[in-house]
Coordinates of C-alpha atoms and ligand atoms in Angstrom, one line a residue:
M1414 CA 2.6 26.9 8.8
T1415 CA -0.1 27.3 6.2
Y1416 CA 0.7 26.7 2.6
D1417 CA 1.5 29.5 0.2
R1418 CA -1.0 29.6 -2.7
N1419 CA 1.1 32.1 -4.6
H1420 CA 4.0 29.6 -4.9
V1421 CA 3.4 26.6 -7.1
V1422 CA 6.0 23.8 -6.6
L1423 CA 4.6 21.3 -9.1
S1424 CA 2.2 21.9 -11.9
V1425 CA 0.6 18.8 -13.4
R1426 CA -0.8 19.6 -16.8
D1427 CA -3.2 17.2 -18.6
L1428 CA -1.4 14.1 -17.6
S1429 CA -2.6 10.7 -18.9
V1430 CA -1.2 7.2 -18.3
T1431 CA -2.2 4.0 -20.1
Y1432 CA -1.0 0.5 -19.5
Q1433 CA -0.7 -2.0 -22.3
A1434 CA -2.3 -5.2 -20.9
E1435 CA -3.2 -8.4 -22.7
R1436 CA -6.9 -7.5 -22.7
G1437 CA -6.2 -4.0 -24.1
R1438 CA -5.1 -0.5 -23.2
V1439 CA -5.9 0.4 -19.5
R1440 CA -6.6 4.1 -19.2
A1441 CA -5.4 4.4 -15.6
A1442 CA -5.1 8.2 -15.4
S1443 CA -6.9 10.6 -17.8
H1444 CA -6.2 14.3 -18.3
V1445 CA -5.2 15.0 -14.7
S1446 CA -4.3 18.6 -14.0
F1447 CA -3.6 20.3 -10.6
D1448 CA -1.1 22.6 -8.9
L1449 CA 0.8 21.6 -5.7
H1450 CA 1.8 24.7 -3.7
A1451 CA 4.6 25.3 -1.3
G1452 CA 3.8 23.7 2.1
E1453 CA 0.6 22.2 0.9
T1454 CA -0.6 18.7 1.8
L1455 CA -2.8 17.3 -1.0
A1456 CA -4.8 14.1 -0.2
L1457 CA -5.9 11.9 -3.1
I1458 CA -9.0 9.9 -2.3
G1459 CA -11.0 7.4 -4.3
E1460 CA -11.8 3.7 -4.4
S1461 CA -9.1 1.1 -5.0
G1462 CA -8.2 1.0 -8.7
C1463 CA -9.1 4.6 -9.5
G1464 CA -5.5 5.5 -10.5
K1465 CA -4.0 7.1 -7.3
T1466 CA -0.8 5.0 -7.3
T1467 CA -0.4 5.3 -11.1
L1468 CA -0.6 9.1 -10.9
N1469 CA 2.0 9.2 -8.1
L1470 CA 4.3 6.8 -10.0
A1471 CA 4.0 9.0 -13.1
L1472 CA 5.1 12.1 -11.1
I1473 CA 8.4 10.4 -10.3
R1474 CA 8.6 8.4 -13.6
Q1475 CA 8.7 5.1 -11.8
L1476 CA 5.9 3.4 -13.8
P1477 CA 6.4 -0.1 -15.2
K1478 CA 7.7 -0.5 -18.8
T1479 CA 4.2 -1.3 -20.0
A1480 CA 3.0 2.2 -19.1
R1481 CA 2.8 5.1 -21.5
T1482 CA 2.7 8.7 -20.2
S1483 CA 1.4 11.7 -22.2
G1484 CA 0.4 15.2 -21.5
D1485 CA 1.4 18.9 -21.5
G1486 CA 4.0 18.5 -18.8
V1487 CA 4.8 18.1 -15.1
I1488 CA 6.5 21.4 -14.3
Y1489 CA 8.7 21.5 -11.2
T1490 CA 9.9 24.8 -9.8
Y1491 CA 13.2 24.6 -8.0
R1492 CA 13.9 26.7 -4.9
D1493 CA 15.8 29.2 -7.0
G1494 CA 12.9 29.7 -9.3
R1495 CA 14.2 27.6 -12.2
Q1496 CA 11.6 25.4 -13.9
A1497 CA 11.8 22.1 -15.6
D1498 CA 9.5 19.5 -17.1
I1499 CA 9.9 16.2 -15.3
L1500 CA 8.5 14.3 -18.4
K1501 CA 11.5 15.6 -20.4
F1502 CA 14.2 14.7 -17.8
S1503 CA 17.0 12.3 -18.9
D1504 CA 17.6 9.3 -16.6
R1505 CA 20.4 11.2 -15.0
E1506 CA 18.3 14.3 -14.3
M1507 CA 15.6 12.1 -12.9
R1508 CA 18.0 10.3 -10.5
R1509 CA 19.2 13.7 -9.3
Y1510 CA 15.6 14.9 -8.9
L1511 CA 14.6 11.9 -6.8
W1512 CA 15.3 12.3 -3.1
S1513 CA 16.8 15.8 -3.4
E1514 CA 13.7 17.5 -4.9
C1515 CA 11.0 14.9 -4.5
S1516 CA 11.1 11.7 -2.3
M1517 CA 8.6 9.0 -1.6
V1518 CA 7.3 6.7 1.2
F1519 CA 5.4 3.9 -0.3
Q1520 CA 2.5 1.5 0.3
G1521 CA 4.1 -1.6 1.8
A1522 CA 7.2 0.4 2.5
L1523 CA 7.6 -1.7 5.7
N1524 CA 9.3 -4.3 3.5
S1525 CA 11.2 -1.9 1.3
L1526 CA 14.1 -1.5 3.6
N1527 CA 17.1 -3.6 2.6
P1528 CA 17.2 -6.3 5.3
I1529 CA 21.0 -6.8 5.2
I1530 CA 22.1 -3.3 5.6
R1531 CA 22.0 -1.1 8.7
V1532 CA 20.0 2.1 8.8
S1533 CA 23.3 4.1 9.0
D1534 CA 24.6 2.5 5.7
M1535 CA 21.3 3.2 4.0
V1536 CA 21.6 6.9 5.1
Y1537 CA 25.2 7.1 3.9
D1538 CA 24.5 5.4 0.6
T1539 CA 21.5 7.6 -0.1
A1540 CA 23.4 10.8 0.7
K1541 CA 26.6 9.7 -1.2
A1542 CA 24.6 9.2 -4.4
H1543 CA 23.7 12.9 -4.1
G1544 CA 27.2 14.2 -3.3
I1545 CA 26.7 14.5 0.4
G1546 CA 29.5 13.3 2.7
R1547 CA 29.3 10.9 5.5
D1548 CA 29.7 13.4 8.4
E1549 CA 27.0 15.7 7.0
A1550 CA 24.7 12.7 6.3
H1551 CA 25.3 11.4 9.8
K1552 CA 24.5 14.8 11.4
R1553 CA 21.3 15.3 9.4
A1554 CA 20.2 11.7 10.1
L1555 CA 20.6 12.0 13.8
R1556 CA 18.5 15.2 13.9
L1557 CA 15.8 13.7 11.6
L1558 CA 15.6 10.5 13.6
E1559 CA 15.1 12.6 16.7
Q1560 CA 12.4 14.6 15.0
V1561 CA 10.5 11.4 14.1
R1562 CA 10.9 10.5 17.8
L1563 CA 13.3 7.6 17.6
D1564 CA 16.5 7.0 19.6
P1565 CA 18.9 8.2 16.9
A1566 CA 22.1 6.3 18.0
R1567 CA 20.3 3.0 18.5
V1568 CA 18.3 3.2 15.3
M1569 CA 21.4 4.1 13.2
R1570 CA 23.1 0.9 14.4
S1571 CA 20.0 -1.3 13.7
Y1572 CA 19.1 -3.7 11.0
P1573 CA 15.5 -3.3 9.8
H1574 CA 14.4 -6.6 11.5
E1575 CA 15.4 -5.1 14.8
L1576 CA 12.8 -2.4 14.5
S1577 CA 9.0 -2.6 14.7
G1578 CA 6.8 -1.7 11.8
G1579 CA 6.0 1.7 13.1
M1580 CA 9.7 2.4 13.8
R1581 CA 10.6 1.3 10.2
Q1582 CA 7.9 3.6 8.8
R1583 CA 9.4 6.5 10.7
V1584 CA 12.9 5.6 9.6
L1585 CA 11.7 5.8 6.0
L1586 CA 10.0 9.2 6.7
A1587 CA 13.3 10.4 8.1
V1588 CA 15.4 9.1 5.2
S1589 CA 12.9 10.6 2.7
L1590 CA 13.8 14.1 4.2
L1591 CA 17.5 13.6 4.3
L1592 CA 18.2 15.6 1.1
R1593 CA 15.6 18.3 2.1
P1594 CA 13.2 17.7 -0.8
Q1595 CA 10.4 20.2 -1.5
I1596 CA 7.9 17.4 -2.1
V1597 CA 7.3 14.1 -0.3
I1598 CA 4.9 11.6 -1.9
M1599 CA 3.2 9.2 0.5
D1600 CA 1.2 6.3 -0.8
E1601 CA -0.9 4.7 2.0
P1602 CA 1.9 5.2 4.5
T1603 CA -0.3 4.2 7.4
T1604 CA -2.1 1.3 5.9
A1605 CA -0.2 -1.7 7.3
V1606 CA 0.2 -0.3 10.8
D1607 CA -2.1 -0.4 13.9
I1608 CA -4.2 2.6 14.9
L1609 CA -1.8 3.9 17.6
T1610 CA 1.2 3.7 15.3
Q1611 CA -0.9 5.4 12.6
R1612 CA -1.6 8.2 15.2
S1613 CA 2.0 8.7 16.0
I1614 CA 3.1 8.7 12.4
L1615 CA 0.5 11.4 11.6
D1616 CA 1.6 13.5 14.6
V1617 CA 5.3 13.2 13.5
L1618 CA 4.4 14.1 9.9
K1619 CA 2.5 17.2 11.0
Q1620 CA 5.3 18.3 13.2
L1621 CA 8.0 17.7 10.5
R1622 CA 5.9 19.7 8.1
E1623 CA 5.8 22.6 10.5
E1624 CA 9.5 22.5 11.0
L1625 CA 10.7 21.7 7.5
N1626 CA 7.9 23.1 5.3
F1627 CA 7.7 20.6 2.5
S1628 CA 4.7 19.8 0.3
V1629 CA 3.0 16.4 0.6
I1630 CA 1.0 14.3 -1.8
F1631 CA -0.8 11.9 0.4
I1632 CA -2.8 8.8 -0.6
S1633 CA -5.0 7.2 2.0
H1634 CA -8.0 5.0 1.7
D1635 CA -8.9 6.3 5.2
L1636 CA -10.9 9.4 4.7
A1637 CA -10.7 10.5 8.4
V1638 CA -6.9 10.5 8.0
A1639 CA -7.2 12.5 4.8
A1640 CA -9.5 15.0 6.5
E1641 CA -7.1 15.4 9.4
I1642 CA -3.9 15.9 7.4
A1643 CA -4.9 17.6 4.2
D1644 CA -5.1 21.2 3.2
T1645 CA -6.5 20.2 -0.2
V1646 CA -8.4 17.1 -1.2
A1647 CA -8.7 15.6 -4.7
T1648 CA -11.3 12.9 -5.5
M1649 CA -10.3 10.5 -8.2
Y1650 CA -12.7 8.3 -10.1
A1651 CA -11.8 6.0 -13.0
G1652 CA -8.5 7.8 -13.6
E1653 CA -9.8 11.4 -13.5
I1654 CA -9.8 14.0 -10.8
V1655 CA -13.5 14.8 -10.6
E1656 CA -13.4 17.2 -7.6
I1657 CA -10.6 19.2 -6.0
G1658 CA -10.6 21.9 -3.4
P1659 CA -9.9 23.0 0.2
V1660 CA -10.5 20.1 2.6
N1661 CA -13.5 21.7 4.3
E1662 CA -15.1 22.5 1.0
V1663 CA -14.7 19.0 -0.5
F1664 CA -15.8 17.3 2.7
Y1665 CA -18.6 19.6 3.9
R1666 CA -19.7 21.2 0.7
S1667 CA -19.1 18.4 -1.8
R1668 CA -20.0 19.3 -5.4
H1669 CA -19.5 15.9 -7.1
A1670 CA -21.9 13.1 -6.5
Y1671 CA -19.1 10.5 -6.3
T1672 CA -17.4 12.4 -3.5
L1673 CA -20.7 12.6 -1.6
S1674 CA -21.1 8.8 -2.0
L1675 CA -17.6 8.1 -0.9
L1676 CA -18.1 10.2 2.3
N1677 CA -21.5 8.6 3.0
A1678 CA -19.8 5.2 2.9
A1679 CA -17.0 6.2 5.3
P1680 CA -17.8 4.9 8.8
R1681 CA -15.8 7.3 10.9
L1682 CA -17.0 10.4 9.0
S1683 CA -20.6 9.3 8.9
A1684 CA -20.8 8.5 12.7
G1685 CA -24.2 9.8 13.9
A1686 CA -25.7 9.7 10.5
E1687 CA -28.8 7.6 10.1
T1688 CA -27.4 5.2 7.6
L1689 CA -24.1 4.2 6.2
E1690 CA -24.6 3.9 2.5
S1691 CA -22.3 1.8 0.4
I1692 CA -21.8 2.8 -3.2
P1693 CA -23.8 0.5 -5.5
G1694 CA -22.0 -1.4 -8.3
K1695 CA -18.2 -1.4 -8.7
P1696 CA -15.6 0.9 -10.3
P1697 CA -15.7 0.6 -14.2
D1698 CA -13.3 -1.3 -16.4
L1699 CA -10.7 1.2 -17.4
I1700 CA -10.1 -0.7 -20.7
D1701 CA -13.6 0.3 -21.8
P1702 CA -14.8 3.0 -19.5
P1703 CA -18.5 4.2 -19.6
S1704 CA -19.4 7.2 -21.9
G1705 CA -20.2 10.6 -20.5
C1706 CA -19.6 10.9 -16.8
K1707 CA -17.8 7.7 -15.9
F1708 CA -19.8 7.5 -12.6
H1709 CA -23.2 7.6 -14.3
E1710 CA -24.1 3.9 -13.9
R1711 CA -23.7 4.1 -10.1
C1712 CA -25.0 7.6 -9.5
A1713 CA -28.3 8.4 -7.7
F1714 CA -28.3 11.9 -9.3
A1715 CA -27.7 10.8 -12.9
R1716 CA -29.9 12.2 -15.7
E1717 CA -29.8 11.7 -19.4
V1718 CA -27.0 14.0 -20.3
C1719 CA -24.7 12.3 -17.8
S1720 CA -24.4 9.2 -20.0
Q1721 CA -23.8 11.2 -23.1
T1722 CA -21.4 14.0 -22.6
P1723 CA -18.6 14.2 -20.1
P1724 CA -19.2 17.0 -17.6
P1725 CA -16.6 19.8 -17.8
L1726 CA -14.5 20.6 -14.7
I1727 CA -16.0 23.9 -13.4
T1728 CA -14.4 26.2 -10.8
Y1729 CA -16.6 27.4 -7.9
D1730 CA -15.7 30.0 -5.2
D1731 CA -12.3 30.4 -6.7
E1732 CA -10.6 27.3 -5.4
H1733 CA -13.1 24.5 -5.6
Q1734 CA -13.5 22.5 -8.8
A1735 CA -15.9 19.7 -9.8
S1736 CA -17.1 18.0 -12.9
C1737 CA -20.8 17.2 -12.2
Y1738 CA -24.0 18.2 -13.9
E1739 CA -26.0 18.1 -10.6
T1740 CA -23.5 20.0 -8.5
E1741 CA -26.2 22.2 -6.8
R1742 CA -28.3 19.2 -5.7
V1743 CA -25.2 17.4 -4.5
L1744 CA -24.1 20.5 -2.6
A1745 CA -27.5 20.8 -0.9
Q1746 CA -27.5 17.2 0.2
S1747 CA -23.9 17.4 1.3
E1748 CA -24.6 20.3 3.6
V1749 CA -27.6 18.4 5.1
T1750 CA -25.7 15.1 5.5
R1751 CA -22.5 16.6 7.0
K1752 CA -24.5 18.7 9.5
V1753 CA -26.1 15.5 10.8
A1754 CA -22.7 13.7 10.8
A1755 CA -20.7 16.5 12.5
P1756 CA -19.9 15.6 16.1
Ligands
ADP1476 N1 1.1 -2.7 -14.3 C1 -0.2 -2.6 -14.7 N2 -0.7 -3.1 -15.8 C2 -2.0 -3.0 -16.2 N3 -2.9 -2.4 -15.5 C3 -2.5 -1.8 -14.3 C4 -1.2 -1.9 -13.8 N4 -1.1 -1.3 -12.6 C5 -2.3 -0.8 -12.4 N5 -3.2 -1.1 -13.3 C6 -4.6 -0.8 -13.4 O1 -4.7 0.7 -13.5 C7 -5.8 1.1 -12.7 C8 -5.3 2.0 -11.6 O2 -4.6 1.3 -10.7 P1 -3.9 2.0 -9.4 O3 -3.1 3.2 -9.9 O4 -3.1 1.0 -8.7 O5 -5.1 2.5 -8.5 P2 -5.2 2.9 -7.0 O6 -3.8 3.2 -6.5 O7 -6.1 4.0 -6.9 O8 -5.8 1.6 -6.3 C9 -6.5 -0.2 -12.2 O9 -7.5 -0.5 -13.1 C10 -5.4 -1.2 -12.2 O10 -5.9 -2.5 -12.4
SF4_1477 S1 -22.4 14.2 -13.8 FE1 -24.3 13.1 -13.6 S2 -23.7 10.9 -13.3 FE2 -21.8 12.2 -13.0 S3 -21.7 12.4 -10.8 FE3 -22.8 14.2 -11.6 S4 -25.0 13.7 -11.5 FE4 -23.8 11.8 -11.3
MG1478 MG1 -2.7 2.4 -4.8

């Protein structure tokens, strides 16, 4: 099923996050705005440290105590059409929201299963906290475990250490869907597993999405994975979304020089291209980020204005947005490069 652009599930409006660190204030996410639609999979891409995890933790209000969140709101639309601002939730409202409206499968999740309780008890506990009885939870879990292609009866009886990494990851995926949330947030869910396991998790995710029709925010450092799973791709740089649009637009008609660099540095996407170009320099210090376009010190397209004034986020062709002064030159090069790289 394709996603429904007329139905916004989550509207993130000018969201910023800072961390108070010893050296100063880290501006980890800056003025992030986007809409997540029903049934849409949004992939967040960008180098390590650009704020992907921070943004996701802010969306479920699970940031560490040193973090400060500000903005115009994170508006969630319930199935019945009611709307609420997650940033204004009480702790109790937040607990109710988690799992039943929005759930998450995290980076390093392989270790996040409690080692001393069986999968079945984890299922019952999670369900009970949301007012769902044991029988109903059991029934739902069996079905979900089957959908993630595990042996339901056996897995329910198991302790985490009795399952392989890939099986545990699929258990977490199943549990994340137990309360039928509209949104699942996945932070590098396939990072710690081998390529075959990654393959099977992606297949399972795609099938579940077809059957249950939830929206996904997906973080992956693997751009080929993002290309395969996403409807929409957002590129983050130094805490900002610098480009966002339909996956084919962002990957094949890139409009921000940073996205282009990122793709040119990705081995599996650049196969066949003459050269694999690594991005010069390193991501900026977020305590004292560069002026103007934060990418200007590393950008081959940069001109004077880039270091002086931040480029505005401009919308192209209706759904594609980018904040880059050289978008036309970037686009021209993107079209040439991807043509070479296409299999
Ligand atoms: N608890 C924290 N305290 C201070 N700085 C942090 C903390 N967590 C993350 N950061 C900083 O915030 C920035 C964004 O980090 P993160 O969201 O983890 O990026 P990503 O997930 O894209 O790798 C980085 O500069 C990182 O060092
Ligand atoms: S605005 Fe300028 S520095 Fe920034 S990505 Fe575009 S060309 Fe490069
Ligand atoms: Mg991260």
